[in-house]
Coordinates of C-alpha atoms in Angstrom, one line a residue:
X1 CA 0.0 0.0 0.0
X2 CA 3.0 2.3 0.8
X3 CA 4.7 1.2 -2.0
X4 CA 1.6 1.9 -4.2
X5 CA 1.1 5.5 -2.3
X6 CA 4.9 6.5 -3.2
X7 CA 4.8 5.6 -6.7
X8 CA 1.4 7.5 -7.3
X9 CA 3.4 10.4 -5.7
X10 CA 6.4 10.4 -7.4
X11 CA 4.2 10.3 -10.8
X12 CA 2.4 13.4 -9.5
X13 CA 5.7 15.0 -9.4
X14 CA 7.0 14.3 -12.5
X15 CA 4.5 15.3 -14.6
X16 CA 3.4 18.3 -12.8
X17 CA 7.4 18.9 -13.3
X18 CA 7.0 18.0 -17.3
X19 CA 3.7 20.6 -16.9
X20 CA 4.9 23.3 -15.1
X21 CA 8.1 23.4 -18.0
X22 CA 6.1 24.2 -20.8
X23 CA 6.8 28.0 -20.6
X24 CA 10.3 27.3 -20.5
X25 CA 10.0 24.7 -23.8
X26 CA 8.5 27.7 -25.5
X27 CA 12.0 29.7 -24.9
X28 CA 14.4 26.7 -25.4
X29 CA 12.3 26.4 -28.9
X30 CA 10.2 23.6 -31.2
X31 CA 12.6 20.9 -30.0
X32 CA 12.6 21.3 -26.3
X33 CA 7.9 21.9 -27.1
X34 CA 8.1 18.7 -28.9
X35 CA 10.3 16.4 -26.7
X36 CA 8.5 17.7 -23.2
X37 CA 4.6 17.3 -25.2
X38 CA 5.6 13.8 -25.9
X39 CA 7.3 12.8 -22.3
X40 CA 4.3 14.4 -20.8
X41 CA 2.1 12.0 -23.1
X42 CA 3.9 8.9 -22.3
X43 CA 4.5 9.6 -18.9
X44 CA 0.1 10.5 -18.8
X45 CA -0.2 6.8 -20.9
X46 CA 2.6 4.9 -18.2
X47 CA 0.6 6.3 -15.1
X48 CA -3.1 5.8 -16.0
X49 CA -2.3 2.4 -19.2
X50 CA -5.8 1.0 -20.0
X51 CA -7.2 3.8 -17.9
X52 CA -6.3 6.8 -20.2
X53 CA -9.6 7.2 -22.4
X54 CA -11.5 5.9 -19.4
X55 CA -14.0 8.8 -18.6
X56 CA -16.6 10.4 -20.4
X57 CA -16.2 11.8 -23.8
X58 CA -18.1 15.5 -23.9
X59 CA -19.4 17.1 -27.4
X60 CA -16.1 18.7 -27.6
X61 CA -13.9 16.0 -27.4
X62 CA -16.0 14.0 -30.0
X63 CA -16.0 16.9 -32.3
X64 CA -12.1 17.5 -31.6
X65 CA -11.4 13.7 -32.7
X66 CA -13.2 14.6 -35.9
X67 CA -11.0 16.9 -36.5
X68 CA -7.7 15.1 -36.2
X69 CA -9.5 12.7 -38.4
X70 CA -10.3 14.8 -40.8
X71 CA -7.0 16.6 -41.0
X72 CA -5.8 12.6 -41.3
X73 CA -8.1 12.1 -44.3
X74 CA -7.2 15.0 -46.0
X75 CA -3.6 13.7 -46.0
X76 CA -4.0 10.9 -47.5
X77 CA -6.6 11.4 -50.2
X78 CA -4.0 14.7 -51.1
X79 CA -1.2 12.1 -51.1
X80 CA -2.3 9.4 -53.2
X81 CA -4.0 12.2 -55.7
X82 CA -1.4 14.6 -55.9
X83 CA 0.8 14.4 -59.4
X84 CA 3.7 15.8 -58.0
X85 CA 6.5 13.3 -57.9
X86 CA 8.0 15.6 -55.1
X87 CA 9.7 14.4 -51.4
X88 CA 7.9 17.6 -49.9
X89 CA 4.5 15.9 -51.0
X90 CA 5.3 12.7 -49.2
X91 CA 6.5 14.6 -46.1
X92 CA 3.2 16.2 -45.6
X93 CA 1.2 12.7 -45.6
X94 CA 3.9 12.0 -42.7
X95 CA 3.1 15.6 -41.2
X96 CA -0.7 14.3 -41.0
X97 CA 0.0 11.5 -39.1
X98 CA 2.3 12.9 -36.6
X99 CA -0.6 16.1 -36.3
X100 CA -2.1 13.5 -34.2
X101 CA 0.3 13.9 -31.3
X102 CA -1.7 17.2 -30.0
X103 CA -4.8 15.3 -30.0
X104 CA -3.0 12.7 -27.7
X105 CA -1.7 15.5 -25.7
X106 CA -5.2 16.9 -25.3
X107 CA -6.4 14.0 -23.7
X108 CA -3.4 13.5 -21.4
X109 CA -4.0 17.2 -20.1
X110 CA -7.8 16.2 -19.7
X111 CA -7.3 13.1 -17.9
X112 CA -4.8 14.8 -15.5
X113 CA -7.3 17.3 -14.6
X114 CA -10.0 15.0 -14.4
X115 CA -8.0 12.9 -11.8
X116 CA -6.7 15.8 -9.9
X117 CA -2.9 15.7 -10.5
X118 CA -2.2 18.6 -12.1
X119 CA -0.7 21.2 -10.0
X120 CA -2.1 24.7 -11.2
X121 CA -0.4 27.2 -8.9
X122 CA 3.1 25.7 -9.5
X123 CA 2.6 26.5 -13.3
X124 CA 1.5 29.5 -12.8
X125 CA 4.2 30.5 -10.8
X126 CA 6.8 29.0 -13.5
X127 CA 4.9 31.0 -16.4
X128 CA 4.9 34.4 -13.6
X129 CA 8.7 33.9 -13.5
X130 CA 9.4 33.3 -17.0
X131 CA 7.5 36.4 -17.8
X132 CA 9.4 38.1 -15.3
X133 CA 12.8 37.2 -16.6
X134 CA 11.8 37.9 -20.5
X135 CA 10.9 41.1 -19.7
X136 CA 13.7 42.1 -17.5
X137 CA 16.0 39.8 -20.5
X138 CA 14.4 42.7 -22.9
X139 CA 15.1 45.5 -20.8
X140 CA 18.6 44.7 -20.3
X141 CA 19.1 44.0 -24.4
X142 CA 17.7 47.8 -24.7
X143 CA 19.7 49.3 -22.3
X144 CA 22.6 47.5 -22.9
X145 CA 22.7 46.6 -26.5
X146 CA 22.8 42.6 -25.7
X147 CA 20.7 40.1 -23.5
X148 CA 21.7 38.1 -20.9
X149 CA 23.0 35.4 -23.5
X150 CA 24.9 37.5 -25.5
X151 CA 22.3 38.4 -28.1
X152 CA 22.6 41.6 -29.8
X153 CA 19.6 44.1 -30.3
X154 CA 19.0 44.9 -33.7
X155 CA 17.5 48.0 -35.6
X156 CA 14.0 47.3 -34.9
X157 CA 13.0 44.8 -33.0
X158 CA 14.2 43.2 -29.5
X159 CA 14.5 39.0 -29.2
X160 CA 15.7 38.5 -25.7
X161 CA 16.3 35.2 -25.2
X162 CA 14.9 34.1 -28.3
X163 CA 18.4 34.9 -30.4
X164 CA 17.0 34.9 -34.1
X165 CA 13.3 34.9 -33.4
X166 CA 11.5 37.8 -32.8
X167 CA 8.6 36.5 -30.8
X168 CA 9.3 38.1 -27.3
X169 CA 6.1 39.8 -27.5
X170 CA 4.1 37.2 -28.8
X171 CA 5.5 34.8 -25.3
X172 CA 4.7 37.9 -23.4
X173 CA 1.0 38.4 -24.2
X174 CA 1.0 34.5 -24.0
X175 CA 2.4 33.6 -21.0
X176 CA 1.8 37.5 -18.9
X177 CA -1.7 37.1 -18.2
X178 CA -0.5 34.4 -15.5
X179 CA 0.9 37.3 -13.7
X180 CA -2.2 39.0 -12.5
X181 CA -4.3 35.9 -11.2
X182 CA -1.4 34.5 -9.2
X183 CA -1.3 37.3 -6.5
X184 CA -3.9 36.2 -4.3
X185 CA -1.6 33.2 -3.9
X186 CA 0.9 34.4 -2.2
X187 CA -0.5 37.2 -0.1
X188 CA -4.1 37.8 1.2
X189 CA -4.5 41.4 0.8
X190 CA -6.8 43.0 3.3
X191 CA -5.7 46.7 1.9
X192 CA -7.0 46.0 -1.5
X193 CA -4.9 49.7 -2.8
X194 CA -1.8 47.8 -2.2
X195 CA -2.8 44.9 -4.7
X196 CA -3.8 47.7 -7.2
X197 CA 0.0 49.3 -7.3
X198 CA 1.3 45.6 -7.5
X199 CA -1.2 44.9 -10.4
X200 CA -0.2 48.3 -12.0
X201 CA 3.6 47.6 -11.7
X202 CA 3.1 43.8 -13.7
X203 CA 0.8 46.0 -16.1
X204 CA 3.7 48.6 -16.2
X205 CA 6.6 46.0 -16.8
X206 CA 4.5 43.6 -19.1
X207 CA 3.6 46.4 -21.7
X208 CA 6.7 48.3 -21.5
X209 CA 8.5 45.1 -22.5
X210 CA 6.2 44.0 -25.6
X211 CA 6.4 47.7 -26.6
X212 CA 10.0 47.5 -26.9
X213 CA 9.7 44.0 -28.4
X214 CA 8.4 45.8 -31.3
X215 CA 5.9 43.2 -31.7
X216 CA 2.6 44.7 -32.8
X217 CA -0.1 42.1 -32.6
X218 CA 0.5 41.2 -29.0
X219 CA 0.5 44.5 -28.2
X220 CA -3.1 44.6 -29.2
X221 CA -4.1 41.4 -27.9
X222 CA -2.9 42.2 -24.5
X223 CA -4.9 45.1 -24.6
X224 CA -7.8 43.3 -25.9
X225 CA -7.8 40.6 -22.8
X226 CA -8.2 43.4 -20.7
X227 CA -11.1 45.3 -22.0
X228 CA -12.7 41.5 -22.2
X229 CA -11.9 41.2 -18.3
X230 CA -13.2 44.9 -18.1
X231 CA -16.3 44.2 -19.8
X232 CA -17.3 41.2 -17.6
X233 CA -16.2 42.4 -14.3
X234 CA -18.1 44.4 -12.4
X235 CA -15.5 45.4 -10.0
X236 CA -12.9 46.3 -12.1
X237 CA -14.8 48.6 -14.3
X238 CA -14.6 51.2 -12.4
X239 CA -10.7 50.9 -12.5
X240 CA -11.0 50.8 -16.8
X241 CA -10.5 54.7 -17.0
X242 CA -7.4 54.2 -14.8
X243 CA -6.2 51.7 -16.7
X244 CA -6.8 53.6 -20.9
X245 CA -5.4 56.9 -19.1
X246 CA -2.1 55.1 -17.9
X247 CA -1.8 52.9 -20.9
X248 CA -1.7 56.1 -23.1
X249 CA 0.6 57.8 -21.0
X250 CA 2.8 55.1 -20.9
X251 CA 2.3 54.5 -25.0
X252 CA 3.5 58.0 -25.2
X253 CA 6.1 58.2 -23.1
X254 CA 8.0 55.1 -24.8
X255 CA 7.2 56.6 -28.5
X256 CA 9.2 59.8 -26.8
X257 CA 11.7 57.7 -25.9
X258 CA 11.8 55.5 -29.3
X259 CA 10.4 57.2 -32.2
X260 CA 10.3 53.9 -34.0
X261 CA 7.0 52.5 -31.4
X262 CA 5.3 55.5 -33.5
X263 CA 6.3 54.4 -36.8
X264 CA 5.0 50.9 -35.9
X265 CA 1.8 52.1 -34.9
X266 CA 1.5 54.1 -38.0
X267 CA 2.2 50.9 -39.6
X268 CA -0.4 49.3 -37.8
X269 CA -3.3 51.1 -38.1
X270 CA -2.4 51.6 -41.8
X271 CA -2.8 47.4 -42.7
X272 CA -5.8 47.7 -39.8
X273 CA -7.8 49.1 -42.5
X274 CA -6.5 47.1 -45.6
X275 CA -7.3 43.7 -43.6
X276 CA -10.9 45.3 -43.0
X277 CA -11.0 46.3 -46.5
X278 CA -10.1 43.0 -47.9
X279 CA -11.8 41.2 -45.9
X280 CA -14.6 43.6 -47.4
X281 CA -13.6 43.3 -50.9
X282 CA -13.2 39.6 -51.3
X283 CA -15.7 37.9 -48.9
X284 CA -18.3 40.6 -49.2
X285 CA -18.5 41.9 -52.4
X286 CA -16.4 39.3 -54.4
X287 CA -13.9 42.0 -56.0
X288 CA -10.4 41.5 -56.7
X289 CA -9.2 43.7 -54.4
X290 CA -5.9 46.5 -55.2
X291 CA -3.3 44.9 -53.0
X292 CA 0.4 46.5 -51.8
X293 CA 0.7 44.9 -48.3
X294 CA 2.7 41.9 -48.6
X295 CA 0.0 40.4 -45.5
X296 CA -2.8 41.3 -47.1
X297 CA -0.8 39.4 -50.5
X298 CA -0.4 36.6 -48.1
X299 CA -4.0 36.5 -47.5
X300 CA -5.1 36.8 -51.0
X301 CA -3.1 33.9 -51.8
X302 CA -4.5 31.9 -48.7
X303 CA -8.0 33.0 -50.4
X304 CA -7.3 31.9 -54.1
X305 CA -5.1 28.4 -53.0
X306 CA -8.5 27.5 -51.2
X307 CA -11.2 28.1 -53.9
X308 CA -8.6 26.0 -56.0
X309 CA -8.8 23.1 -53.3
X310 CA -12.9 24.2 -52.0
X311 CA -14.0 21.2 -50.1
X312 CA -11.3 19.3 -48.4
X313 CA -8.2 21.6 -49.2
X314 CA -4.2 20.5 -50.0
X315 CA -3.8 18.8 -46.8
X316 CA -1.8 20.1 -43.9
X317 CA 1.0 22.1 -44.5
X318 CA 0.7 21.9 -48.0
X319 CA 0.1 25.6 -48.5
X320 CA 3.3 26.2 -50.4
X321 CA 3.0 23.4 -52.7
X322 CA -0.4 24.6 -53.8
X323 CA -0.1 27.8 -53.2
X324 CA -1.8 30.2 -55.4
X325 CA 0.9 32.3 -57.6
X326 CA -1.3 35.3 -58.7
X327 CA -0.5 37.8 -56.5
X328 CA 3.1 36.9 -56.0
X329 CA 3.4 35.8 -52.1
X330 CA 3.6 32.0 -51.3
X331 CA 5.4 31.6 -48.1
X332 CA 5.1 28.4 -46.1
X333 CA 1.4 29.8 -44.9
X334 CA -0.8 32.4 -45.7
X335 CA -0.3 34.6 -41.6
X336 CA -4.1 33.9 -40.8
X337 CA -5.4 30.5 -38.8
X338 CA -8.8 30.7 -41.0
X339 CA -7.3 31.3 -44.2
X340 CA -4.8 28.4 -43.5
X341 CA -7.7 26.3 -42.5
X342 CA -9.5 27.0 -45.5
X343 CA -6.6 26.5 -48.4
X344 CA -5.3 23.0 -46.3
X345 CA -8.5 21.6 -44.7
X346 CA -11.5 23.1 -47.2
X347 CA -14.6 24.8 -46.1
X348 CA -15.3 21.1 -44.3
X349 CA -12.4 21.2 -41.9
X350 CA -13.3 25.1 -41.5
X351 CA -17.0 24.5 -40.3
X352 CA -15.8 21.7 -38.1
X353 CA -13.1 24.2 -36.4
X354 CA -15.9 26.4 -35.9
X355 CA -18.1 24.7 -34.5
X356 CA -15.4 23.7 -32.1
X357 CA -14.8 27.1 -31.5
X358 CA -18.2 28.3 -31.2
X359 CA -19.0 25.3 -28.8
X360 CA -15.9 26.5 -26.6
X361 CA -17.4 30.3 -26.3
X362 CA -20.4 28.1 -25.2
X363 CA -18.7 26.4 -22.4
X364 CA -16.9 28.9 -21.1
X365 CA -19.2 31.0 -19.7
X366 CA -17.5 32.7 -16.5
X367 CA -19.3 31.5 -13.5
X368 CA -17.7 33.0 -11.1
X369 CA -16.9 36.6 -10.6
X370 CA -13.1 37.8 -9.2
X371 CA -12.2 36.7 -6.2
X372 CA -9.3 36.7 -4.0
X373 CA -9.6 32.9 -4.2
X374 CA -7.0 31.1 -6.8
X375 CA -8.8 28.5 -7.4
X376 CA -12.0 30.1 -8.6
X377 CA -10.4 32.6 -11.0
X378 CA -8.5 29.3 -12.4
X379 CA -10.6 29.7 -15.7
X380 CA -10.4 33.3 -16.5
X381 CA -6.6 33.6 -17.9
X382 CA -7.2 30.6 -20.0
X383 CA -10.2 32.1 -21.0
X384 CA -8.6 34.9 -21.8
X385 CA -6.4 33.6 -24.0
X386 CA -8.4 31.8 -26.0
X387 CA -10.2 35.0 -27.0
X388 CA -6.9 36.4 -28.5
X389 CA -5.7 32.8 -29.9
X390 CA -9.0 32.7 -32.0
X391 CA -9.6 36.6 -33.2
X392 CA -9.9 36.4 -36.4
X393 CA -8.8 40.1 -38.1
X394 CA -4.9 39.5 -36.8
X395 CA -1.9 38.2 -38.7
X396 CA -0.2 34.9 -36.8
X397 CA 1.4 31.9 -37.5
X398 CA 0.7 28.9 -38.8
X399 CA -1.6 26.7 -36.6
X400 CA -0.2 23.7 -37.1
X401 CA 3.2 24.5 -36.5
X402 CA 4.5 23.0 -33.2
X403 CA 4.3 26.3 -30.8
X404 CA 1.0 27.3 -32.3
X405 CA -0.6 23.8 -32.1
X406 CA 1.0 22.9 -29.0
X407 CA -0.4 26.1 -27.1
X408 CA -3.8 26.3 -28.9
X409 CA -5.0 22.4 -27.5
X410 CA -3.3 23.1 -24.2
X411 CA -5.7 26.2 -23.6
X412 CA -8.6 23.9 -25.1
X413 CA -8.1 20.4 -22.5
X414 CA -8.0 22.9 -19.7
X415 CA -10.9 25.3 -20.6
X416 CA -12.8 22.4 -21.2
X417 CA -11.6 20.4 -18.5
X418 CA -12.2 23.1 -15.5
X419 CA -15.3 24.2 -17.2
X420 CA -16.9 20.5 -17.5
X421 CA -15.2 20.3 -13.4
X422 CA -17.7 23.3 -12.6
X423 CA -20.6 21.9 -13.8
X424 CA -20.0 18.6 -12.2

């Protein structure tokens, strides 16, 4: 019995340890994502064996299994059709298979939180320090002219940690929402103006440091969670003129400081309107729209590579073998999750993602309001950042890439996971 008790212990451990590094496998890079998502598979399969699809399957998971299947299907009716005698071809049926893995991983995160092992506080306190290190990383590249590591800032945009990639901001708006609902676990706060000024300093230091990232998008999505938390909360509404007055002030003290944060914004606003007016154009009113953004080209092409592959698109990852020359931009994907959906999984894999989606926003529903409590505010960050994962008028990566995919059906298993918890 002992024996039993410290083994079931020591499993606890280790995969609230496999868990709890996920923030730091999305600094180290795809490699260190993909070799912790599949230890924290095996290790789920090793502790719970025959057990591990033993509990009951909700809409979503049914619908999600679809999906994968789908995506599966795709793959292999593009493979065997396709009369290109090309390695690339054959390496996107493989791509389908091993797309599977995050649906595997879904179901290890939902069986862990069905059976109570995984350890919530400790991973928000590992995504808090992470965030807390990025940004303080950032500063010190700005200041100094290198990171910690040794990595040079360059003209434009700040990397921290992440050398080559420019994605600080995008980890930020990720990973800093953690930062505000952690708090109440460390201190019970009876003077409520003293968690405000904390609140205001992570606000402060988070912003500031995507700012400088140069990162637009995450700037805006941050933002965006906010005004959501705004919205729904009662009690912090009356803090939401606070909060637009010392976000300006800040804005405009850093574009005084770096004239560039303007230019950006400029930028910004600029392919704001081109997005809206393609969208317009194209799905609207069925012009051929005057393109000069190389986004909105990217777009265009997502747009023309589906209506050549309508119902089941190229299969996944196959944008840039099918990808629609007209306009001139084929990258590796068209910088929009739908659009991608659409030219690699058709309008059928698109409906079934929004359903999926639209079933989610269902589920969510915040039962609870703020609290001082951790464990009842467990749902709002992930909540949070589902809104901003799924927007649809922003430029991103691709979804099925291994950071993407990896963090989109993490957020999913747990929002469905604590929300199905609730009920129960």
């Amino acid at each position: 019995m002992q024996t039993s008790l410290n083994k079931y212990l020591d499993n606890k451990y280790l995969i609230n340890f496999l868990i709890g590094i996920i923030p730091i496998s999305f600094i180290a890079g795809n490699l260190v994502i993909n070799l912790n998502l599949i230890l924290i598979v095996l290790t789920s399969f090793i502790i719970f064996r025959k057990n591990f699809f033993a509990y009951e399957f909700y809409l979503i998971d049914k619908l999600l299994i679809i999906l994968f299947l789908y995506s599966l299907f795709t793959g292999i009716i593009n493979y065997y059709n396709s009369d290109q005698e090309n390695i690339f071809v054959e390496e996107n049926f493989y791509k389908s298979l091993l797309f599977l893995r995050y649906l595997l991983f879904y179901f290890a995160i939902r069986i862990l939180i069905e059976k109570g092992l995984l350890n919530f506080r400790l991973f928000f306190v590992i995504c808090s320090s992470c965030v807390i290190f990025v940004c303080l990383d950032l500063i010190l590249q700005l200041i100094s002219g290198a990171d910690i590591f040794g990595n040079p800032k360059t003209l434009y945009k700040l990397s921290g940690p992440f050398g080559n990639e420019q994605i600080a901001g995008s980890y930020l708006q990720r990973f800093g929402i953690f930062l505000f609902f952690i708090i109440p676990f460390f201190v019970n706060f009876r003077n409520k103006n003293n968690l405000i000024i904390i609140l205001s300093a992570f606000f402060i230091l988070v912003f500031f440091s995507i700012l400088i990232a140069g990162n637009r998008m995450p700037i805006i999505l941050f933002i965006l969670m906010f005004i959501i938390l705004f919205l729904y909360e009662k009690k912090l509404r009356k803090f939401s003129l606070l909060f637009i007055i010392s976000s300006s002030l800040l804005f405009l003290a850093i574009v005084k400081f770096s004239p560039q944060i303007l230019d950006y914004t400029r930028h910004f606003i600029n392919l704001t309107f081109q997005i809206l007016t393609f969208f317009k154009e194209v799905f609207i009113l069925g012009n051929d729209p005057n393109i000069t953004n190389t986004y909105i080209k990217e777009f265009y092409s997502g747009y023309l590579t589906w209506k050549e592959n309508f119902i089941i698109g190229g299969g996944i990852n196959s944008f840039y073998l099918n990808c629609h020359e007209a306009v001139g931009n084929c990258a590796s994907h068209p910088h929009n999750y739908y659009l991608e959906i659409l030219s690699e999984l058709g309008v059928i894999g698109f409906i079934i993602l929004i359903i999926i989606f639209t079933n989610l926003l269902m589920i969510i529903g915040f039962r609870n309001h703020l609290s001082l409590d951790f464990n009842k505010n467990l749902i709002y960050p992930f909540s949070l950042l589902f809104f901003a994962e799924i927007f649809p008028l922003k430029t991103t990566g691709s979804f099925f890439t291994t950071g993407n995919a990896t963090f989109i059906f993490f957020i999913i298993a747990i929002i469905v996971s604590l929300s199905k918890k609730h009920n129960n």
